[in-house]
XYZ file of C-alpha atoms in Angstrom:
122
model
C 251.354 11.277 169.648
C 249.714 11.476 173.327
C 247.772 13.836 172.313
C 246.980 11.795 168.866
C 245.139 9.463 170.894
C 243.011 11.462 172.499
C 241.748 12.317 170.234
C 241.220 9.370 168.894
C 239.136 7.695 171.706
C 237.465 11.397 171.842
C 233.236 10.218 172.019
C 231.836 10.740 168.581
C 228.440 12.672 170.108
C 228.248 15.410 172.269
C 226.521 14.260 175.718
C 222.358 15.568 175.868
C 222.241 15.710 171.953
C 220.795 12.847 169.281
C 223.072 11.069 168.087
C 221.586 12.386 164.449
C 219.542 15.104 164.050
C 216.120 13.827 163.653
C 213.978 14.575 159.760
C 211.470 17.084 160.635
C 208.502 18.696 157.964
C 210.761 20.982 156.455
C 213.589 18.469 155.841
C 211.227 17.061 153.790
C 210.318 19.617 151.943
C 213.538 21.059 151.095
C 215.342 18.226 151.010
C 213.219 15.706 149.914
C 214.182 14.261 146.692
C 211.670 14.306 143.457
C 211.267 10.422 141.946
C 214.527 9.611 139.234
C 212.302 9.943 136.532
C 210.739 13.652 137.151
C 214.453 15.460 137.884
C 215.703 18.191 135.700
C 218.251 17.625 134.093
C 219.857 21.672 133.075
C 221.275 21.909 129.979
C 224.189 21.651 130.995
C 223.663 17.918 132.144
C 223.431 18.812 135.531
C 221.080 16.538 137.407
C 217.847 18.380 140.173
C 216.362 16.305 143.232
C 215.088 18.846 145.281
C 214.335 22.511 146.295
C 217.937 22.445 148.031
C 219.572 21.207 144.482
C 218.401 23.803 143.418
C 218.565 26.557 145.277
C 222.263 25.630 145.084
C 222.019 25.116 140.503
C 220.848 29.407 140.686
C 223.858 29.983 142.917
C 226.685 29.110 139.874
C 223.922 28.092 137.333
C 225.700 29.905 134.020
C 223.758 33.276 132.149
C 223.128 31.025 129.473
C 221.910 27.966 130.527
C 219.409 30.025 132.472
C 218.255 32.041 130.084
C 217.476 28.408 127.866
C 215.909 27.458 130.816
C 213.642 30.443 131.435
C 213.022 33.051 128.715
C 209.834 34.877 126.670
C 208.507 31.595 125.639
C 209.184 28.863 129.114
C 209.760 29.022 132.410
C 210.904 25.566 133.028
C 212.140 25.716 136.753
C 208.866 27.086 137.305
C 207.081 24.354 135.310
C 209.110 21.577 137.655
C 208.572 22.949 141.067
C 205.216 23.429 140.434
C 204.731 20.355 138.573
C 206.270 17.348 140.708
C 206.528 19.432 144.022
C 203.036 20.699 143.604
C 204.938 23.846 145.003
C 202.143 25.947 142.774
C 202.946 30.086 144.887
C 207.123 29.294 144.040
C 205.885 28.422 140.750
C 203.924 31.509 139.882
C 206.526 33.789 142.214
C 209.054 32.178 139.406
C 206.510 32.623 136.357
C 207.197 36.378 137.550
C 210.607 36.290 137.566
C 213.111 36.668 134.531
C 216.570 36.482 135.958
C 218.698 33.999 138.178
C 219.133 36.915 140.741
C 215.139 37.212 141.238
C 214.602 33.348 140.457
C 217.279 32.812 143.893
C 215.617 35.338 145.768
C 211.901 33.591 145.336
C 213.055 30.373 145.810
C 214.782 31.303 149.623
C 212.047 33.659 150.333
C 209.731 30.200 149.869
C 212.134 28.299 151.699
C 212.159 30.520 154.569
C 208.605 30.814 154.616
C 208.422 26.959 154.735
C 210.010 27.290 157.862
C 208.874 29.686 159.526
C 205.714 28.139 158.991
C 206.640 24.746 160.422
C 208.119 26.778 163.360
C 204.502 28.350 163.652
C 202.506 24.826 164.120
C 205.289 23.701 166.293
């Protein structure tokens, strides 16, 4: 019982660290939500609001659903990242990719590049 009381009274923040992480430019790129009317809605009904959610979705999306959005006639993911987030370089990389795995890799490389670019500036 005494141990439980000690844990309950423990401070919630670590000394020397800010209580909440600072929002940086890279957070805005990765986690910024698009306006609700610009959300990507997959064929299965999943709503995607930012590049992080797209990354999570690509990791688990069914190949049939992916094939609905990316095929010889269209690439909905390329259109969305290019038009909504103005990520033209990523959109072009997506247009050259035809599998879910290739899209995942292109997106993760793109985000890593943004993080490294941000780190160089700071």
